[in-house]
C-alpha cells in the first residue's frame, strides 16, 4: 500500500517539511496570480524573465527529487549532469508555453513531495552530493528546496517580499549566507547586525579597526545579504554614522 503520510517521525524534519511545503504553496500562489502575458515580464534577477524563474524552480524540484531518489535507492543520481546542462534546461523551460510552464512547476513540486513523503525514516540520513559538491544527508534537501521557493517567490516581482518569508526561514538563510562568507573569509571588516531580533543575531568580523556595520531588521538584512537591495538598511563605521551600504559579498 502506498503511504499517504511522511515516513519520518523526526519532529525537526517534519517542521522543515512544513516550511518547504508552505513555501511551495506561496510560490504557487504568486505564480497563479500572474496572467500568462505577465510571465514575459522581468523578474528581480538580472537577465531573467519570470519565465526563467518558474523554469528554474521547476527543474530545481526535479534535481532535488533526484537526490532524494539517490538516498532511497543508493543509485547515484546527481542533481544536474553539468552546469551547462542546468543552464540549458532553464533556458529551454523559459520558452515553454504558459500552460506547459505552469505544469512544469506543479508536476515537479508534486513529484518532489511524493519522494519526500515516501522516503523511509532511515534513508533521510543517507549521504548525497549537491550540485556544489557538498556531501549532505538527504535531510538537507528539504532546506535546499525551502530556500529556493521562498526567495524565488520574491524574485517573481509580483508583490511578495522578504517580510512574507517566515522568521525561521530568514534566520536560517542569514546564518547560511554569513557562514559561507566566514568560511571564504569574504566578510573581513564587515559586521552584520539584526536590529529587531534581540542581541543574538550579529555576524561577521569586527576585528578590523575600519569595520563597517550593516544594520537593519531581519527581513531587510536577509534581502541585502542575498544581493537583492539595500532598502531598510543603514551602515556605519567608527568615523561615519551614515556610511554607504556596501554590496553584500557573493553567496552562491
Ligand atoms: Zn535558485
mmCIF file of C-alpha atoms and ligand atoms in Angstrom:
data_model
loop_
_atom_site.group_PDB
_atom_site.id
_atom_site.type_symbol
_atom_site.label_atom_id
_atom_site.label_comp_id
_atom_site.label_asym_id
_atom_site.label_seq_id
_atom_site.Cartn_x
_atom_site.Cartn_y
_atom_site.Cartn_z
ATOM 1 C CA UNK A 1 0.000 0.000 0.000
ATOM 2 C CA UNK A 2 1.244 3.481 -0.800
ATOM 3 C CA UNK A 3 1.837 5.650 2.245
ATOM 4 C CA UNK A 4 -0.146 8.893 2.361
ATOM 5 C CA UNK A 5 1.887 10.438 5.116
ATOM 6 C CA UNK A 6 5.534 11.130 5.824
ATOM 7 C CA UNK A 7 7.589 8.098 6.792
ATOM 8 C CA UNK A 8 9.860 10.147 9.027
ATOM 9 C CA UNK A 9 8.714 10.921 12.560
ATOM 10 C CA UNK A 10 11.615 13.270 13.348
ATOM 11 C CA UNK A 11 9.922 16.459 14.621
ATOM 12 C CA UNK A 12 12.698 18.759 13.322
ATOM 13 C CA UNK A 13 12.460 17.235 9.879
ATOM 14 C CA UNK A 14 8.663 17.402 9.895
ATOM 15 C CA UNK A 15 8.891 21.110 10.785
ATOM 16 C CA UNK A 16 11.305 21.588 7.926
ATOM 17 C CA UNK A 17 8.984 19.792 5.511
ATOM 18 C CA UNK A 18 6.183 22.079 6.629
ATOM 19 C CA UNK A 19 8.262 25.179 5.763
ATOM 20 C CA UNK A 20 9.145 23.709 2.369
ATOM 21 C CA UNK A 21 5.506 22.886 1.627
ATOM 22 C CA UNK A 22 4.342 26.324 2.782
ATOM 23 C CA UNK A 23 6.980 27.934 0.589
ATOM 24 C CA UNK A 24 5.889 25.846 -2.378
ATOM 25 C CA UNK A 25 2.270 26.881 -1.797
ATOM 26 C CA UNK A 26 3.371 30.519 -1.501
ATOM 27 C CA UNK A 27 5.321 30.353 -4.767
ATOM 28 C CA UNK A 28 2.318 28.670 -6.432
ATOM 29 C CA UNK A 29 0.041 31.450 -5.219
ATOM 30 C CA UNK A 30 2.303 34.212 -6.535
ATOM 31 C CA UNK A 31 2.636 32.350 -9.853
ATOM 32 C CA UNK A 32 -1.112 31.765 -10.155
ATOM 33 C CA UNK A 33 -1.783 35.470 -9.584
ATOM 34 C CA UNK A 34 0.195 36.235 -12.737
ATOM 35 C CA UNK A 35 -1.608 36.268 -16.078
ATOM 36 C CA UNK A 36 0.070 34.348 -18.900
ATOM 37 C CA UNK A 37 1.287 37.582 -20.518
ATOM 38 C CA UNK A 38 2.902 38.654 -17.201
ATOM 39 C CA UNK A 39 5.251 35.679 -17.423
ATOM 40 C CA UNK A 40 7.173 37.507 -20.157
ATOM 41 C CA UNK A 41 7.927 40.359 -17.741
ATOM 42 C CA UNK A 42 11.201 40.896 -15.925
ATOM 43 C CA UNK A 43 11.927 39.159 -12.640
ATOM 44 C CA UNK A 44 14.109 40.678 -9.916
ATOM 45 C CA UNK A 45 17.045 38.577 -11.145
ATOM 46 C CA UNK A 46 19.271 40.334 -13.684
ATOM 47 C CA UNK A 47 18.735 38.943 -17.191
ATOM 48 C CA UNK A 48 15.911 36.617 -16.146
ATOM 49 C CA UNK A 49 12.239 36.966 -17.048
ATOM 50 C CA UNK A 50 9.607 35.454 -14.764
ATOM 51 C CA UNK A 51 9.615 32.527 -17.195
ATOM 52 C CA UNK A 52 13.229 31.789 -16.283
ATOM 53 C CA UNK A 53 12.407 31.882 -12.574
ATOM 54 C CA UNK A 54 9.497 29.441 -12.973
ATOM 55 C CA UNK A 55 11.580 27.184 -15.213
ATOM 56 C CA UNK A 56 14.463 27.192 -12.715
ATOM 57 C CA UNK A 57 12.198 26.472 -9.738
ATOM 58 C CA UNK A 58 10.515 23.627 -11.644
ATOM 59 C CA UNK A 59 13.755 21.979 -12.739
ATOM 60 C CA UNK A 60 15.199 22.576 -9.275
ATOM 61 C CA UNK A 61 12.414 20.389 -7.811
ATOM 62 C CA UNK A 62 13.310 17.651 -10.279
ATOM 63 C CA UNK A 63 17.015 17.969 -9.444
ATOM 64 C CA UNK A 64 16.314 17.768 -5.710
ATOM 65 C CA UNK A 65 13.984 14.806 -6.298
ATOM 66 C CA UNK A 66 16.956 13.038 -7.946
ATOM 67 C CA UNK A 67 18.897 13.443 -4.697
ATOM 68 C CA UNK A 68 16.003 12.001 -2.700
ATOM 69 C CA UNK A 69 15.797 9.056 -5.121
ATOM 70 C CA UNK A 70 19.559 8.603 -4.673
ATOM 71 C CA UNK A 71 19.071 8.420 -0.900
ATOM 72 C CA UNK A 72 16.227 5.929 -1.350
ATOM 73 C CA UNK A 73 17.927 3.580 -3.818
ATOM 74 C CA UNK A 74 21.653 4.078 -3.278
ATOM 75 C CA UNK A 75 21.975 4.634 -7.042
ATOM 76 C CA UNK A 76 23.971 7.800 -7.626
ATOM 77 C CA UNK A 77 21.803 10.345 -9.488
ATOM 78 C CA UNK A 78 23.288 13.862 -9.375
ATOM 79 C CA UNK A 79 21.153 16.985 -9.461
ATOM 80 C CA UNK A 80 22.430 18.016 -12.902
ATOM 81 C CA UNK A 81 24.795 16.313 -15.373
ATOM 82 C CA UNK A 82 26.756 19.601 -15.641
ATOM 83 C CA UNK A 83 26.453 23.335 -15.078
ATOM 84 C CA UNK A 84 25.914 23.764 -18.828
ATOM 85 C CA UNK A 85 23.097 21.209 -18.819
ATOM 86 C CA UNK A 86 21.459 23.001 -15.902
ATOM 87 C CA UNK A 87 21.630 26.386 -17.624
ATOM 88 C CA UNK A 88 20.454 24.943 -20.916
ATOM 89 C CA UNK A 89 17.473 23.328 -19.202
ATOM 90 C CA UNK A 90 16.461 26.649 -17.605
ATOM 91 C CA UNK A 91 16.726 28.480 -20.929
ATOM 92 C CA UNK A 92 14.702 25.768 -22.644
ATOM 93 C CA UNK A 93 11.998 25.775 -19.957
ATOM 94 C CA UNK A 94 11.654 29.533 -20.324
ATOM 95 C CA UNK A 95 10.498 29.007 -23.936
ATOM 96 C CA UNK A 96 7.623 26.687 -22.981
ATOM 97 C CA UNK A 97 4.004 27.758 -23.408
ATOM 98 C CA UNK A 98 2.478 29.315 -20.285
ATOM 99 C CA UNK A 99 0.434 26.158 -19.671
ATOM 100 C CA UNK A 100 3.457 23.884 -20.027
ATOM 101 C CA UNK A 101 5.498 26.161 -17.781
ATOM 102 C CA UNK A 102 2.818 26.115 -15.082
ATOM 103 C CA UNK A 103 2.564 22.323 -15.423
ATOM 104 C CA UNK A 104 6.333 22.031 -15.047
ATOM 105 C CA UNK A 105 6.141 23.875 -11.725
ATOM 106 C CA UNK A 106 3.082 21.952 -10.458
ATOM 107 C CA UNK A 107 4.144 18.471 -11.505
ATOM 108 C CA UNK A 108 7.746 18.799 -10.357
ATOM 109 C CA UNK A 109 6.606 20.095 -6.957
ATOM 110 C CA UNK A 110 4.168 17.192 -6.542
ATOM 111 C CA UNK A 111 6.800 14.681 -7.611
ATOM 112 C CA UNK A 112 9.334 16.019 -5.110
ATOM 113 C CA UNK A 113 6.743 15.953 -2.358
ATOM 114 C CA UNK A 114 5.933 12.292 -3.089
ATOM 115 C CA UNK A 115 9.642 11.408 -2.995
ATOM 116 C CA UNK A 116 9.964 13.097 0.398
ATOM 117 C CA UNK A 117 6.785 11.563 1.749
ATOM 118 C CA UNK A 118 7.767 8.028 0.769
ATOM 119 C CA UNK A 119 11.424 8.234 1.832
ATOM 120 C CA UNK A 120 11.914 5.693 4.662
ATOM 121 C CA UNK A 121 12.914 7.221 8.005
ATOM 122 C CA UNK A 122 16.435 5.693 7.874
ATOM 123 C CA UNK A 123 17.134 6.831 4.326
ATOM 124 C CA UNK A 124 16.880 10.505 5.382
ATOM 125 C CA UNK A 125 20.381 10.064 6.852
ATOM 126 C CA UNK A 126 21.878 8.644 3.632
ATOM 127 C CA UNK A 127 24.515 10.893 2.093
ATOM 128 C CA UNK A 128 24.076 12.592 -1.274
ATOM 129 C CA UNK A 129 26.173 15.184 -3.122
ATOM 130 C CA UNK A 130 24.743 18.580 -4.092
ATOM 131 C CA UNK A 131 25.436 20.439 -7.337
ATOM 132 C CA UNK A 132 28.052 22.479 -5.412
ATOM 133 C CA UNK A 133 29.805 19.256 -4.415
ATOM 134 C CA UNK A 134 28.749 19.296 -0.762
ATOM 135 C CA UNK A 135 28.142 15.864 0.773
ATOM 136 C CA UNK A 136 24.997 16.133 2.904
ATOM 137 C CA UNK A 137 22.357 13.851 4.424
ATOM 138 C CA UNK A 138 19.122 13.644 2.410
ATOM 139 C CA UNK A 139 17.522 15.763 5.166
ATOM 140 C CA UNK A 140 19.366 18.767 3.725
ATOM 141 C CA UNK A 141 17.272 18.567 0.528
ATOM 142 C CA UNK A 142 14.343 19.986 2.495
ATOM 143 C CA UNK A 143 16.231 23.149 3.372
ATOM 144 C CA UNK A 144 17.700 23.409 -0.143
ATOM 145 C CA UNK A 145 14.185 23.497 -1.555
ATOM 146 C CA UNK A 146 12.768 25.747 1.180
ATOM 147 C CA UNK A 147 15.333 28.430 0.394
ATOM 148 C CA UNK A 148 14.595 28.230 -3.348
ATOM 149 C CA UNK A 149 10.810 28.521 -3.197
ATOM 150 C CA UNK A 150 10.678 31.360 -0.686
ATOM 151 C CA UNK A 151 13.397 33.515 -2.225
ATOM 152 C CA UNK A 152 12.322 32.939 -5.825
ATOM 153 C CA UNK A 153 8.696 33.751 -4.936
ATOM 154 C CA UNK A 154 10.029 37.235 -4.135
ATOM 155 C CA UNK A 155 12.004 37.221 -7.405
ATOM 156 C CA UNK A 156 8.752 36.845 -9.353
ATOM 157 C CA UNK A 157 8.320 40.553 -8.566
ATOM 158 C CA UNK A 158 4.643 40.122 -8.025
ATOM 159 C CA UNK A 159 4.157 41.708 -4.621
ATOM 160 C CA UNK A 160 5.943 39.170 -2.422
ATOM 161 C CA UNK A 161 8.713 40.484 -0.181
ATOM 162 C CA UNK A 162 11.153 39.143 2.369
ATOM 163 C CA UNK A 163 8.662 40.253 5.024
ATOM 164 C CA UNK A 164 6.426 37.392 3.797
ATOM 165 C CA UNK A 165 9.139 34.822 4.469
ATOM 166 C CA UNK A 166 8.778 33.063 7.862
ATOM 167 C CA UNK A 167 11.225 34.237 10.539
ATOM 168 C CA UNK A 168 12.683 30.737 10.946
ATOM 169 C CA UNK A 169 13.475 30.613 7.239
ATOM 170 C CA UNK A 170 15.019 34.111 7.280
ATOM 171 C CA UNK A 171 17.161 33.221 10.303
ATOM 172 C CA UNK A 172 18.494 30.058 8.747
ATOM 173 C CA UNK A 173 19.101 31.757 5.421
ATOM 174 C CA UNK A 174 21.052 34.582 7.038
ATOM 175 C CA UNK A 175 23.105 32.095 9.083
ATOM 176 C CA UNK A 176 23.838 30.111 5.916
ATOM 177 C CA UNK A 177 24.927 33.163 3.964
ATOM 178 C CA UNK A 178 27.069 34.709 6.693
ATOM 179 C CA UNK A 179 28.536 31.250 7.400
ATOM 180 C CA UNK A 180 29.552 30.971 3.745
ATOM 181 C CA UNK A 181 31.195 34.408 3.917
ATOM 182 C CA UNK A 182 33.059 33.427 7.086
ATOM 183 C CA UNK A 183 34.345 30.176 5.586
ATOM 184 C CA UNK A 184 35.521 32.034 2.486
ATOM 185 C CA UNK A 185 36.839 34.915 4.624
ATOM 186 C CA UNK A 186 34.977 37.395 2.444
ATOM 187 C CA UNK A 187 33.420 39.074 5.499
ATOM 188 C CA UNK A 188 36.591 40.759 6.777
ATOM 189 C CA UNK A 189 35.805 44.192 8.137
ATOM 190 C CA UNK A 190 32.072 43.608 7.748
ATOM 191 C CA UNK A 191 29.687 43.343 10.700
ATOM 192 C CA UNK A 192 26.039 42.433 10.205
ATOM 193 C CA UNK A 193 23.544 43.439 12.895
ATOM 194 C CA UNK A 194 19.891 42.433 13.039
ATOM 195 C CA UNK A 195 18.048 45.203 14.865
ATOM 196 C CA UNK A 196 14.647 43.630 15.540
ATOM 197 C CA UNK A 197 15.767 40.321 16.936
ATOM 198 C CA UNK A 198 17.384 40.570 20.373
ATOM 199 C CA UNK A 199 21.167 40.600 20.558
ATOM 200 C CA UNK A 200 21.834 37.035 19.453
ATOM 201 C CA UNK A 201 21.930 37.902 15.790
ATOM 202 C CA UNK A 202 25.158 39.633 14.909
ATOM 203 C CA UNK A 203 27.569 38.192 12.376
ATOM 204 C CA UNK A 204 30.779 38.992 10.643
ATOM 205 C CA UNK A 205 34.189 40.227 11.582
ATOM 206 C CA UNK A 206 34.631 43.250 13.867
ATOM 207 C CA UNK A 207 38.389 42.803 14.340
ATOM 208 C CA UNK A 208 39.382 45.313 11.652
ATOM 209 C CA UNK A 209 39.547 48.891 13.018
ATOM 210 C CA UNK A 210 37.796 50.127 9.857
ATOM 211 C CA UNK A 211 34.953 47.593 10.169
ATOM 212 C CA UNK A 212 31.651 48.650 8.630
ATOM 213 C CA UNK A 213 28.495 47.651 10.471
ATOM 214 C CA UNK A 214 25.465 46.971 8.299
ATOM 215 C CA UNK A 215 22.256 47.066 10.327
ATOM 216 C CA UNK A 216 18.556 46.563 9.766
ATOM 217 C CA UNK A 217 15.542 44.387 10.552
ATOM 218 C CA UNK A 218 15.863 40.648 9.839
ATOM 219 C CA UNK A 219 13.871 40.688 6.588
ATOM 220 C CA UNK A 220 15.778 43.677 5.160
ATOM 221 C CA UNK A 221 19.178 42.359 6.244
ATOM 222 C CA UNK A 222 18.489 38.954 4.726
ATOM 223 C CA UNK A 223 17.325 40.582 1.495
ATOM 224 C CA UNK A 224 20.537 42.635 1.387
ATOM 225 C CA UNK A 225 22.646 39.556 2.199
ATOM 226 C CA UNK A 226 21.176 37.690 -0.790
ATOM 227 C CA UNK A 227 22.224 40.591 -3.015
ATOM 228 C CA UNK A 228 18.701 41.908 -3.570
ATOM 229 C CA UNK A 229 18.893 45.536 -2.487
ATOM 230 C CA UNK A 230 19.615 47.879 0.404
ATOM 231 C CA UNK A 231 16.193 49.209 1.311
ATOM 232 C CA UNK A 232 15.732 49.491 5.102
ATOM 233 C CA UNK A 233 19.464 49.044 5.735
ATOM 234 C CA UNK A 234 21.915 51.500 7.303
ATOM 235 C CA UNK A 235 25.673 51.328 7.595
ATOM 236 C CA UNK A 236 28.143 52.956 9.961
ATOM 237 C CA UNK A 237 31.797 52.770 10.886
ATOM 238 C CA UNK A 238 33.935 54.289 13.615
ATOM 239 C CA UNK A 239 34.072 57.727 11.975
ATOM 240 C CA UNK A 240 30.870 57.878 9.938
ATOM 241 C CA UNK A 241 27.392 57.225 11.329
ATOM 242 C CA UNK A 242 25.885 57.289 7.852
ATOM 243 C CA UNK A 243 28.329 55.313 5.717
ATOM 244 C CA UNK A 244 27.157 53.989 2.366
ATOM 245 C CA UNK A 245 25.833 50.430 2.490
ATOM 246 C CA UNK A 246 28.386 48.057 0.964
ATOM 247 C CA UNK A 247 27.416 45.414 -1.550
ATOM 248 C CA UNK A 248 26.972 42.049 0.144
ATOM 249 C CA UNK A 249 29.738 39.525 -0.626
ATOM 250 C CA UNK A 250 28.774 36.792 -3.101
ATOM 251 C CA UNK A 251 26.877 33.940 -1.559
ATOM 252 C CA UNK A 252 26.218 31.255 -4.192
HETATM 253 ZN ZN1 LIG B 1 17.664 29.217 -7.359
#
